Coordinates of C-alpha atoms in Angstrom, one line a residue:
Chain A
M1 CA 115.0 125.3 104.1
T2 CA 118.8 125.8 104.0
T3 CA 118.2 129.2 105.4
M4 CA 116.8 127.8 108.3
T5 CA 119.8 125.8 109.3
N6 CA 122.3 128.7 108.6
P7 CA 121.4 131.2 111.5
G8 CA 121.7 128.3 114.0
T9 CA 125.3 127.5 113.0
Q10 CA 126.5 131.0 112.3
S11 CA 125.9 132.3 115.6
K12 CA 128.2 129.7 117.0
T13 CA 131.2 132.0 116.4
P14 CA 131.6 133.9 119.6
S15 CA 132.1 137.5 119.4
P16 CA 135.2 138.9 121.0
S17 CA 134.1 141.8 122.6
R18 CA 131.7 140.1 125.0
P19 CA 133.4 137.0 126.5
K20 CA 130.9 136.2 129.0
K21 CA 128.2 135.3 126.3
V22 CA 130.4 132.7 124.5
R23 CA 128.5 129.9 123.4
E24 CA 129.5 126.4 123.8
R25 CA 130.3 124.0 120.7
G26 CA 126.8 122.9 119.0
E27 CA 124.6 125.5 120.9
R28 CA 122.6 127.8 119.0
G29 CA 120.9 131.2 119.5
P30 CA 117.0 131.0 120.4
L31 CA 116.2 132.5 116.8
A32 CA 117.9 129.5 115.3
S33 CA 116.2 127.0 117.6
V34 CA 112.7 128.4 116.9
A35 CA 113.4 128.2 113.1
L36 CA 114.6 124.7 113.4
H37 CA 111.6 123.7 115.4
V38 CA 109.3 125.4 112.9
G39 CA 111.0 123.6 110.1
L40 CA 110.7 120.2 111.5
L41 CA 107.3 120.7 112.8
I42 CA 106.1 121.7 109.2
A43 CA 107.9 118.6 107.9
S44 CA 106.6 116.4 110.6
A45 CA 102.9 117.6 110.1
T46 CA 103.2 117.0 106.2
A47 CA 104.4 113.6 107.2
I48 CA 101.9 112.7 109.7
L49 CA 98.6 114.3 108.4
P50 CA 97.8 112.1 105.6
P51 CA 97.8 108.9 107.9
L52 CA 96.1 110.8 110.5
W53 CA 93.2 111.9 108.0
L54 CA 92.8 108.2 106.9
L55 CA 92.5 107.3 110.6
I56 CA 89.8 110.0 111.3
T57 CA 87.9 109.2 108.2
S58 CA 87.8 105.7 109.1
F59 CA 85.6 106.5 112.0
K60 CA 83.1 108.4 110.0
P61 CA 80.0 107.1 108.4
T62 CA 80.5 106.4 104.9
S63 CA 78.0 109.1 103.7
E64 CA 80.1 111.7 105.7
A65 CA 83.5 110.4 104.5
F66 CA 84.5 113.7 102.9
S67 CA 83.2 116.0 105.7
T68 CA 85.8 118.1 107.2
D69 CA 84.8 117.9 110.5
L70 CA 87.0 116.2 112.8
V71 CA 84.6 114.1 115.0
K72 CA 81.2 113.9 113.5
D73 CA 78.9 110.8 114.4
F74 CA 81.8 108.7 115.7
T75 CA 81.4 105.3 114.8
F76 CA 82.9 101.7 114.3
R77 CA 80.5 100.7 111.6
N78 CA 83.1 100.8 108.9
Y79 CA 85.2 98.2 110.7
D80 CA 82.1 96.1 111.7
H81 CA 81.3 96.1 107.8
V82 CA 84.7 95.4 106.5
V83 CA 85.5 92.5 108.8
N84 CA 82.0 90.9 108.9
D85 CA 80.5 91.6 105.5
T86 CA 83.5 91.5 103.1
E87 CA 86.4 89.2 102.1
F88 CA 88.6 91.2 104.1
L89 CA 89.5 88.6 106.7
S90 CA 90.6 86.2 103.7
W91 CA 92.6 88.7 102.1
L92 CA 94.3 89.6 105.4
G93 CA 95.0 85.7 105.9
N94 CA 96.3 85.2 102.3
S95 CA 98.8 88.4 102.7
L96 CA 99.9 87.1 106.1
L97 CA 100.5 83.7 104.8
V98 CA 102.5 85.0 101.8
V99 CA 104.2 87.8 103.6
G100 CA 105.3 85.2 106.5
L101 CA 106.6 82.9 104.2
T102 CA 108.5 85.4 102.1
T103 CA 110.0 86.9 105.2
V104 CA 111.2 83.6 106.8
I105 CA 112.6 82.2 103.6
G106 CA 113.9 85.5 102.3
V107 CA 115.7 86.3 105.5
F108 CA 117.2 82.8 105.7
I109 CA 118.4 82.5 102.2
S110 CA 119.7 86.1 102.0
A111 CA 121.4 85.7 105.3
T112 CA 123.4 82.5 104.0
T113 CA 124.2 84.2 100.6
G114 CA 125.1 87.4 102.5
Y115 CA 127.5 85.3 104.6
A116 CA 129.0 83.3 101.9
V117 CA 129.8 86.4 99.9
S118 CA 131.2 88.0 102.9
R119 CA 133.5 85.5 104.2
F120 CA 134.5 83.1 101.5
K121 CA 136.4 83.8 98.3
F122 CA 134.9 81.1 96.0
P123 CA 134.5 80.7 92.0
G124 CA 131.4 82.4 91.0
M125 CA 131.4 84.9 93.7
R126 CA 131.9 88.1 91.5
P127 CA 129.3 86.9 88.9
L128 CA 126.9 86.1 91.8
M129 CA 127.5 89.8 93.3
W130 CA 126.7 91.3 89.7
L131 CA 123.8 89.2 89.4
L132 CA 122.3 90.2 92.8
L133 CA 122.9 94.0 91.8
I134 CA 121.4 93.6 88.4
T135 CA 118.3 91.6 89.6
Q136 CA 117.3 94.6 91.7
M137 CA 117.0 96.8 88.7
F138 CA 114.7 94.3 86.9
P139 CA 111.5 96.0 85.9
V140 CA 108.1 94.2 86.7
A141 CA 107.2 94.8 83.0
V142 CA 109.9 92.5 81.3
L143 CA 109.3 89.7 83.7
I144 CA 105.6 89.7 84.6
V145 CA 104.2 87.9 81.3
P146 CA 106.5 85.2 81.1
L147 CA 106.3 84.7 84.8
Y148 CA 102.5 84.7 84.5
N149 CA 103.0 82.0 81.8
L150 CA 105.4 80.0 83.8
L151 CA 103.2 80.2 87.0
A152 CA 100.2 79.1 84.8
T153 CA 102.0 76.0 83.3
L154 CA 103.2 74.9 87.0
G155 CA 99.5 75.7 88.2
L156 CA 100.7 78.1 90.8
L157 CA 98.4 81.0 89.7
N158 CA 96.0 81.9 92.4
Q159 CA 98.2 79.9 94.8
P160 CA 100.1 81.8 97.7
I161 CA 103.3 79.9 97.1
G162 CA 103.6 81.3 93.5
L163 CA 103.7 84.9 95.1
V164 CA 106.0 83.8 97.6
V165 CA 108.5 82.7 95.2
T166 CA 107.9 85.9 93.2
Y167 CA 108.5 88.2 96.3
L168 CA 111.5 86.3 97.0
T169 CA 113.2 87.4 93.7
I170 CA 112.4 91.0 94.6
A171 CA 113.4 91.0 98.2
V172 CA 116.4 88.6 98.4
P173 CA 118.8 90.4 96.1
F174 CA 118.6 93.5 98.0
C175 CA 118.6 91.9 101.4
A176 CA 121.8 89.7 100.4
W177 CA 123.5 93.0 99.8
M178 CA 122.4 94.6 103.1
M179 CA 123.4 91.3 105.1
K180 CA 126.8 91.2 103.2
G181 CA 127.5 94.7 104.4
Y182 CA 126.3 93.6 108.0
F183 CA 128.6 90.5 108.1
D184 CA 131.7 92.6 106.7
T185 CA 131.2 94.6 110.0
I186 CA 131.5 91.4 112.2
P187 CA 135.0 90.5 112.9
V188 CA 136.5 87.6 111.2
E189 CA 138.1 86.5 114.1
I190 CA 135.0 85.3 115.6
D191 CA 134.6 82.7 112.6
E192 CA 138.1 81.6 113.2
A193 CA 137.5 81.1 116.8
G194 CA 134.5 78.9 116.1
R195 CA 136.5 76.9 113.4
V196 CA 139.3 76.3 116.0
D197 CA 136.6 75.0 118.4
G198 CA 135.7 72.3 116.0
L199 CA 132.4 73.9 114.2
N200 CA 131.9 73.5 110.6
P201 CA 131.0 76.6 108.6
F202 CA 127.3 76.0 108.9
G203 CA 127.9 75.9 112.7
T204 CA 129.8 78.8 112.8
F205 CA 127.4 80.8 110.8
W206 CA 124.2 79.5 112.7
R207 CA 125.7 79.5 116.3
L208 CA 128.0 82.4 116.3
I209 CA 127.4 84.9 113.6
V210 CA 123.5 84.7 113.4
P211 CA 123.2 85.7 117.0
L212 CA 125.4 88.5 116.5
A213 CA 123.9 89.8 113.4
K214 CA 120.4 90.2 114.9
P215 CA 120.1 93.7 113.9
G216 CA 120.8 93.1 110.4
L217 CA 118.5 90.3 110.2
A218 CA 115.7 92.6 111.6
V219 CA 116.3 95.0 109.0
T220 CA 116.4 92.3 106.4
G221 CA 113.2 90.9 107.8
F222 CA 111.5 94.1 107.9
Y223 CA 112.4 94.9 104.3
S224 CA 110.9 91.5 103.1
F225 CA 107.8 92.1 105.2
I226 CA 107.2 95.5 103.5
T227 CA 108.0 94.2 100.2
G228 CA 105.5 91.7 100.3
W229 CA 102.9 93.6 102.4
A230 CA 102.9 96.4 99.8
E231 CA 103.5 94.9 96.6
V232 CA 100.7 95.6 93.8
A233 CA 101.7 94.6 90.5
Y234 CA 102.4 90.8 90.8
A235 CA 99.5 90.7 93.3
S236 CA 97.0 92.1 90.8
A237 CA 98.1 90.2 88.0
F238 CA 98.5 86.8 89.4
M239 CA 95.7 86.4 91.9
T240 CA 92.2 86.7 90.6
G241 CA 88.8 85.6 92.3
E242 CA 87.8 87.7 95.3
E243 CA 88.9 85.1 97.9
N244 CA 92.3 84.6 96.5
L245 CA 93.3 88.4 96.6
T246 CA 95.8 89.7 98.9
L247 CA 95.3 93.1 100.6
A248 CA 96.7 95.2 97.9
G249 CA 94.6 93.7 95.3
G250 CA 91.5 93.4 97.5
L251 CA 91.6 97.1 98.7
Q252 CA 91.5 98.1 95.1
T253 CA 87.9 96.5 94.9
F254 CA 86.6 99.0 97.1
V255 CA 87.3 102.1 95.3
N256 CA 87.3 101.8 91.4
Q257 CA 85.4 103.2 88.5
Y258 CA 82.1 101.6 89.6
T259 CA 82.2 102.0 93.4
S260 CA 83.7 104.3 95.9
D261 CA 83.3 102.9 99.1
W262 CA 85.6 105.1 101.2
G263 CA 84.3 104.1 104.6
S264 CA 85.4 100.4 104.0
L265 CA 88.6 101.4 102.3
T266 CA 89.9 103.6 105.1
A267 CA 88.7 101.1 107.7
S268 CA 90.6 98.4 106.0
A269 CA 93.7 100.7 105.2
V270 CA 93.8 101.3 108.9
I271 CA 93.7 97.7 109.9
V272 CA 96.5 96.8 107.2
A273 CA 99.0 99.7 108.3
V274 CA 98.9 99.3 112.0
P275 CA 100.8 95.8 112.0
A276 CA 103.1 97.2 109.6
A277 CA 103.6 100.3 111.6
V278 CA 104.2 98.4 114.5
I279 CA 106.8 95.9 113.2
F280 CA 108.4 99.0 111.8
G281 CA 108.6 100.6 115.4
F282 CA 110.4 97.7 116.5
V283 CA 113.0 97.6 113.7
Q284 CA 113.6 101.3 113.4
R285 CA 116.2 101.3 116.2
H286 CA 118.3 99.0 114.0
L287 CA 117.1 100.5 110.5
V288 CA 120.1 103.2 110.6
S289 CA 123.0 101.0 111.5
G290 CA 121.7 98.1 109.1
L291 CA 120.8 100.3 105.9
T292 CA 124.3 102.4 106.2
A293 CA 126.2 99.2 106.8
G294 CA 124.6 97.7 103.6
A295 CA 124.7 101.0 101.7
T296 CA 128.2 102.2 102.7
K297 CA 129.9 98.9 102.3
S298 CA 128.2 97.9 99.0
Chain B
M1 CA 125.6 96.8 120.2
A2 CA 126.3 93.3 119.6
V3 CA 129.3 93.8 117.7
D4 CA 131.0 95.7 120.2
S5 CA 130.3 93.3 123.1
S6 CA 132.2 90.7 121.0
R7 CA 135.3 92.3 120.5
S8 CA 137.1 90.9 123.6
L9 CA 136.1 87.5 122.6
A10 CA 137.5 88.2 119.1
K11 CA 140.7 89.4 120.5
A12 CA 141.0 86.3 122.9
A13 CA 140.5 84.1 119.8
D14 CA 143.0 85.8 117.8
A15 CA 145.9 83.6 118.4
Q16 CA 143.9 80.4 117.8
G17 CA 142.6 81.7 114.7
A18 CA 146.0 81.7 112.9
R19 CA 146.5 77.9 113.7
G20 CA 143.1 77.2 112.2
R21 CA 143.8 78.8 109.1
G22 CA 147.3 76.8 108.7
R23 CA 145.4 73.5 109.2
R24 CA 142.7 74.2 106.7
T25 CA 145.2 74.9 103.9
G26 CA 147.2 71.9 104.6
D27 CA 144.1 69.6 104.2
T28 CA 143.1 71.0 100.8
G29 CA 146.6 70.5 99.5
K30 CA 146.3 66.7 99.6
T31 CA 143.2 66.5 97.8
P32 CA 144.0 65.4 94.0
G33 CA 142.4 66.9 91.0
R34 CA 141.4 70.5 90.5
L35 CA 137.5 70.2 90.4
R36 CA 137.5 67.8 93.5
R37 CA 139.9 70.1 95.2
S38 CA 137.8 73.2 94.7
L39 CA 134.8 71.3 95.3
S40 CA 136.0 70.4 98.9
T41 CA 137.2 73.8 99.5
H42 CA 134.3 75.8 98.4
W43 CA 131.2 73.3 98.8
Y44 CA 130.0 75.0 101.8
A45 CA 130.0 78.4 100.3
W46 CA 128.2 77.0 97.0
A47 CA 125.6 75.3 99.2
M48 CA 124.9 78.5 101.1
V49 CA 124.4 80.5 97.9
A50 CA 122.5 77.7 96.2
P51 CA 119.0 78.7 97.2
V52 CA 119.2 81.8 95.9
V53 CA 120.8 81.1 92.6
A54 CA 118.0 78.4 92.2
V55 CA 115.3 81.1 92.8
I56 CA 116.7 83.7 90.7
G57 CA 117.6 81.1 88.1
V58 CA 114.0 79.7 87.7
I59 CA 112.0 82.9 88.5
I60 CA 114.2 85.4 86.9
G61 CA 116.6 83.5 84.3
Y62 CA 113.7 81.6 82.7
P63 CA 111.2 84.4 82.3
L64 CA 113.9 86.7 81.1
V65 CA 115.0 84.3 78.3
R66 CA 111.3 83.9 77.6
G67 CA 110.6 87.3 77.5
L68 CA 113.3 88.0 75.2
Y69 CA 111.9 85.4 72.9
L70 CA 108.5 86.5 73.2
S71 CA 109.6 90.2 72.2
T72 CA 110.6 88.8 68.9
T73 CA 107.2 87.2 67.9
D74 CA 103.6 88.4 67.7
A75 CA 102.3 86.7 70.5
N76 CA 99.0 88.2 71.9
E77 CA 96.1 87.0 73.9
A78 CA 94.5 85.4 70.8
N79 CA 97.4 83.2 69.6
V80 CA 99.1 81.9 72.6
E81 CA 98.9 78.4 73.9
R82 CA 95.5 78.2 76.1
T83 CA 93.2 76.0 77.6
I84 CA 89.3 76.8 77.1
G85 CA 87.0 74.5 78.8
M86 CA 88.2 70.9 77.7
N87 CA 89.9 72.4 74.6
H88 CA 93.5 72.9 74.4
I89 CA 94.6 75.4 71.7
P90 CA 98.3 75.4 70.6
A91 CA 100.3 78.5 70.2
T92 CA 100.2 80.0 66.8
Y93 CA 102.3 83.0 67.0
Q94 CA 105.3 83.3 64.9
S95 CA 108.6 85.0 65.0
V96 CA 108.6 88.4 63.6
G97 CA 112.3 89.2 64.1
L98 CA 113.0 92.9 65.3
D99 CA 109.7 94.2 64.2
N100 CA 108.4 94.9 67.6
Y101 CA 111.5 96.9 68.4
T102 CA 111.2 98.8 65.3
A103 CA 107.9 99.5 65.7
V104 CA 108.2 100.7 69.5
L105 CA 111.1 103.0 68.5
Q106 CA 109.3 104.4 65.7
D107 CA 106.1 105.1 67.8
G108 CA 105.9 108.6 69.3
V109 CA 104.1 107.0 72.3
F110 CA 107.4 105.6 73.5
W111 CA 109.4 108.8 73.4
D112 CA 106.7 110.7 75.0
R113 CA 106.5 108.0 77.9
L114 CA 110.3 108.2 78.1
T115 CA 110.6 111.7 78.5
W116 CA 108.0 111.8 81.1
T117 CA 109.7 108.8 83.0
I118 CA 113.0 110.8 83.0
I119 CA 111.3 113.9 84.1
W120 CA 109.7 111.9 86.8
T121 CA 112.7 109.9 88.0
V122 CA 115.0 113.0 88.1
S123 CA 112.4 115.1 89.9
C124 CA 111.4 112.7 92.4
V125 CA 115.0 111.5 93.4
A126 CA 116.5 115.2 93.2
I127 CA 113.5 116.6 95.5
S128 CA 113.3 113.8 97.9
F129 CA 117.3 113.7 98.2
A130 CA 117.5 117.3 98.8
L131 CA 114.6 117.2 101.5
G132 CA 116.3 114.2 103.1
L133 CA 119.6 116.0 103.5
V134 CA 118.0 119.1 104.9
L135 CA 116.0 117.2 107.5
A136 CA 119.0 114.9 108.3
N137 CA 121.0 117.8 109.1
M138 CA 118.3 119.6 111.0
L139 CA 117.9 116.3 113.0
N140 CA 121.5 115.6 113.6
R141 CA 122.3 117.7 116.5
K142 CA 121.0 118.3 120.1
L143 CA 117.3 119.0 120.0
A144 CA 114.4 118.8 122.2
G145 CA 112.0 116.1 120.9
R146 CA 114.4 114.7 118.5
S147 CA 113.5 111.1 118.7
L148 CA 109.7 112.4 118.3
Y149 CA 110.4 114.3 115.1
R150 CA 112.3 111.3 113.9
M151 CA 109.3 109.0 114.4
A152 CA 107.0 111.3 112.7
L153 CA 109.2 111.9 109.6
I154 CA 109.8 108.2 109.1
L155 CA 106.1 107.6 109.2
P156 CA 105.4 107.8 105.6
W157 CA 107.8 104.9 105.3
A158 CA 106.2 102.6 108.0
V159 CA 102.7 102.7 106.4
P160 CA 102.5 100.5 103.4
A161 CA 102.9 102.4 100.2
F162 CA 99.5 101.4 98.8
V163 CA 97.6 102.4 101.8
S164 CA 99.5 105.9 101.6
V165 CA 98.4 106.1 97.8
F166 CA 94.9 105.5 98.8
T167 CA 95.0 107.9 101.5
W168 CA 96.4 110.6 99.0
R169 CA 93.5 109.7 96.6
L170 CA 91.3 110.6 99.4
L171 CA 92.8 113.8 99.9
F172 CA 93.2 114.7 96.3
N173 CA 89.4 113.9 95.5
E174 CA 88.5 116.8 93.1
K175 CA 84.9 117.5 94.5
N176 CA 85.1 116.5 98.1
G177 CA 88.9 116.2 99.2
I178 CA 90.2 118.0 102.1
L179 CA 92.9 119.8 99.9
N180 CA 90.2 121.3 97.5
K181 CA 88.2 122.4 100.7
I182 CA 91.0 124.1 102.3
L183 CA 91.6 125.9 99.0
A184 CA 88.0 126.7 98.9
G185 CA 88.2 128.3 102.3
G186 CA 90.7 130.5 100.8
G187 CA 88.5 131.4 98.3
I188 CA 90.6 129.5 95.5
D189 CA 88.8 127.3 92.6
A190 CA 89.0 123.7 93.1
I191 CA 92.1 122.2 91.6
P192 CA 91.6 119.0 89.4
W193 CA 94.6 117.3 91.1
L194 CA 94.1 114.0 89.4
N195 CA 92.1 114.9 86.2
D196 CA 94.2 117.4 84.5
P197 CA 97.4 116.2 82.8
T198 CA 99.9 118.8 84.2
W199 CA 98.2 118.6 87.9
A200 CA 98.3 114.8 87.7
K201 CA 102.0 114.9 87.0
L202 CA 102.8 117.2 89.8
S203 CA 100.5 115.1 92.0
V204 CA 102.0 111.8 91.6
I205 CA 105.6 113.4 91.9
T206 CA 104.4 114.8 95.3
V207 CA 103.1 111.6 96.5
N208 CA 106.3 109.8 95.5
V209 CA 108.4 112.4 97.2
W210 CA 106.4 112.1 100.4
L211 CA 106.9 108.1 100.0
G212 CA 110.6 108.5 99.3
V213 CA 111.9 111.3 101.9
P214 CA 112.0 108.9 104.9
F215 CA 114.3 106.3 103.1
M216 CA 116.8 109.4 102.1
L217 CA 116.6 110.8 105.8
V218 CA 117.5 107.5 107.5
A219 CA 120.4 106.9 105.2
M220 CA 121.6 110.5 105.4
L221 CA 121.4 110.4 109.2
G222 CA 123.5 107.2 109.1
G223 CA 125.9 108.9 106.8
L224 CA 126.1 112.0 109.0
Q225 CA 126.7 110.1 112.2
S226 CA 129.7 108.2 110.5
I227 CA 131.5 111.6 110.1
P228 CA 133.9 112.0 113.0
G229 CA 133.0 115.2 114.9
E230 CA 136.7 116.2 115.3
L231 CA 136.7 117.2 111.6
Y232 CA 134.1 119.9 112.5
E233 CA 136.1 120.9 115.5
A234 CA 139.2 121.2 113.5
A235 CA 137.4 123.1 110.9
E236 CA 136.0 125.5 113.4
M237 CA 139.4 126.2 114.9
D238 CA 140.4 127.1 111.6
G239 CA 137.7 129.5 111.2
A240 CA 135.3 128.0 108.7
N241 CA 131.8 129.0 108.9
A242 CA 128.7 127.0 108.7
W243 CA 128.6 126.8 104.9
Q244 CA 132.1 125.8 104.6
R245 CA 131.7 123.3 107.1
F246 CA 128.9 121.9 105.2
R247 CA 130.4 122.3 101.9
H248 CA 133.7 120.9 102.6
I249 CA 133.0 118.2 105.5
T250 CA 129.5 117.2 105.4
L251 CA 129.0 116.8 101.6
P252 CA 132.3 115.0 101.1
G253 CA 131.6 112.6 104.1
L254 CA 128.3 111.9 102.7
R255 CA 129.5 110.9 99.0
T256 CA 129.6 107.0 99.5
V257 CA 126.2 106.8 101.0
S258 CA 124.6 109.2 98.8
S259 CA 125.8 107.8 95.6
T260 CA 124.6 104.5 96.6
V261 CA 121.3 105.8 97.8
I262 CA 120.9 107.9 94.7
L263 CA 121.6 105.0 92.4
I264 CA 119.3 102.6 94.3
S265 CA 116.4 105.2 94.6
G266 CA 116.9 106.3 90.8
I267 CA 116.3 102.6 89.8
W268 CA 113.1 102.2 92.1
T269 CA 111.7 105.4 91.0
F270 CA 112.2 104.5 87.4
N271 CA 110.3 101.2 88.1
M272 CA 107.8 102.7 90.5
F273 CA 104.7 100.9 89.6
P274 CA 102.2 101.1 92.7
V275 CA 102.2 104.9 93.0
I276 CA 101.2 105.7 89.5
F277 CA 99.1 102.6 88.9
L278 CA 97.0 103.2 92.0
L279 CA 96.8 106.9 92.0
T280 CA 95.8 107.9 88.4
R281 CA 96.1 104.3 86.5
G282 CA 98.4 106.4 84.1
G283 CA 95.5 108.8 83.5
P284 CA 94.1 111.2 82.6
G285 CA 94.5 109.6 79.1
D286 CA 98.1 108.3 79.4
A287 CA 99.8 111.5 80.8
T288 CA 101.3 110.0 83.9
E289 CA 102.0 106.5 82.3
I290 CA 105.7 105.8 82.9
L291 CA 107.4 103.0 80.8
V292 CA 106.7 100.2 83.4
T293 CA 102.9 101.1 84.0
Y294 CA 102.6 101.3 80.0
A295 CA 104.1 97.8 79.6
Y296 CA 101.8 96.6 82.1
R297 CA 99.1 98.1 80.4
L298 CA 99.8 96.5 77.2
S299 CA 100.0 92.9 78.5
F300 CA 96.9 93.2 81.1
V301 CA 94.9 96.0 80.4
V302 CA 94.2 96.7 76.9
S303 CA 92.4 94.2 74.7
P304 CA 93.7 92.2 73.0
R305 CA 96.7 91.7 75.4
D306 CA 99.8 92.4 73.4
F307 CA 102.3 90.2 75.2
A308 CA 105.0 90.6 72.5
G309 CA 104.8 94.3 72.6
S310 CA 104.9 94.4 76.3
A311 CA 107.9 92.0 76.2
A312 CA 109.6 94.4 74.0
W313 CA 109.1 97.3 76.2
G314 CA 110.3 95.5 79.0
V315 CA 113.6 94.7 77.2
I316 CA 114.1 98.4 76.1
I317 CA 113.4 99.4 79.9
L318 CA 116.1 96.9 81.0
L319 CA 118.5 97.9 78.5
L320 CA 118.0 101.8 79.6
L321 CA 118.5 100.8 83.3
S322 CA 121.7 98.7 82.6
L323 CA 123.1 101.7 80.6
F324 CA 122.1 104.2 83.6
A325 CA 123.8 102.0 86.0
V326 CA 127.0 101.5 84.0
V327 CA 127.3 105.2 83.1
Y328 CA 126.6 106.2 86.8
R329 CA 129.4 103.6 88.0
R330 CA 131.7 105.1 85.4
A331 CA 131.1 108.7 86.7
L332 CA 131.7 107.6 90.1
R333 CA 135.0 105.7 89.3
K334 CA 136.4 108.7 87.5
Q335 CA 135.9 110.9 90.7
G336 CA 137.8 108.2 92.7
E337 CA 135.0 106.2 94.2
V338 CA 136.0 102.8 95.3
W339 CA 133.1 100.4 94.4

């Protein structure tokens, strides 16, 4: 792969014998351009093909799920079946409820925490930062059994709220770090101006800083959303009974050691992937700035 | 961006800001008593972090302590507290000291799983980091269709991981999957992607790299854009060739981003549950079982569920990760890294 980038940049050095053909900075020869595009095309194709194949398969009848034909017996029957004859809609509802709550609460509390850590020096700040860092690497395995028992004691098994609280612990530490990094890039003078104009710290945070931090909040929200939307381990362990499952658990029931209903699986997978991809499209502009602010400043 | 537009406002407020600071310190000086003073100064900061501390304390602190305790007992499905119908059966498990740990460490299974987990983590992180770096460098220039390429390359991140994993299972299907059909078209025998230990290992790594590259790419692109272009101009003036510019400007410029990204994604990969659980369920046999999925299997799949053993595995995993983080940070500090 590195060889592909080399010709492009090597040819930049102008040859002194032919001054007319001097290339400007950042220009490349035609060969290098072709190599660059071929490399990127291969990479893009690798990235796109699996989701695309999923989409194509979802429009085939179940019996034809593995045929290599692109379009053969185009049908919406899989979607019809999934929506009307399975518990898919209740899984979707469960997931939306859990993920929505996780995102809203997660963004809010990680933003306040990130702000406090970024702006104030208070006793307990360093331990808190360490706590946030260390929680990020907690393996599911060490927590899952005690957490299962805890939720059972509290009667929260099979309850969306139990999953919400659990997901918060996964999403919040990383989000708080990212928000801290983002708040660090907002000048402190703005806070001070707000303070002078008579706002208390909460007012400063809510009315001045939050509106400025929208890109960061978008990234944080996206991260919480994806965390909840795609989580498998806790959802598989804590939710039982077909109508209580979230999407990640529910989809597993289509293809397991007993059945393999690829038609339903692909159709529901497409329905699941679309909202995630759309939201991703909205925030991806901010993703680079938000992520690197978090990454470089931590 | 929002930050830029606020610069002028911030400058205008600069003079006033200084006065504001002065008044606040005056206030706190009057309050007597250290605790009361720090409470009145810091109460809003504490109020802001309180929800997070509460959530972490209840949902991670308590289970962690409880997990540590369970790992020193012989708790399993048959002897924990439970309710069957109307009957409440009290817990009957006992403390066994550190027996679980010695059992785990003397067991060949643990070392096998550990070796595979390390191979898995290192190869996934290394390959996706290298690919991300190369692709970011290819994208970080004037290029027709740049944003299209970017969208395409980020797509694996936009699709929820478990959906992608199911998709890959569809592609990997041994009898009918598209990959084997393509191979058959070229006259090559079907490959048992998920049913042969070695191929299954390669397959899970492939899928995880496919999932991980976009994160690396986005982070590296951000890092590349933060390197000032003047450095490259100066280097070109001094006659540095492309490789030298990459080696002496790009790589050092990406140090901070890459060290963070490698640490984070190393930990994520080490704990990567969904890919392995959904793709192979740890199989064939336990060939692709990493530490995390094995601990999960102990407490939720095998019968009787071995809660104590699973907790012991969990504690060992946590210790390993902490060790990794500490060593990694030491290494960075030695190289003069700030954080």
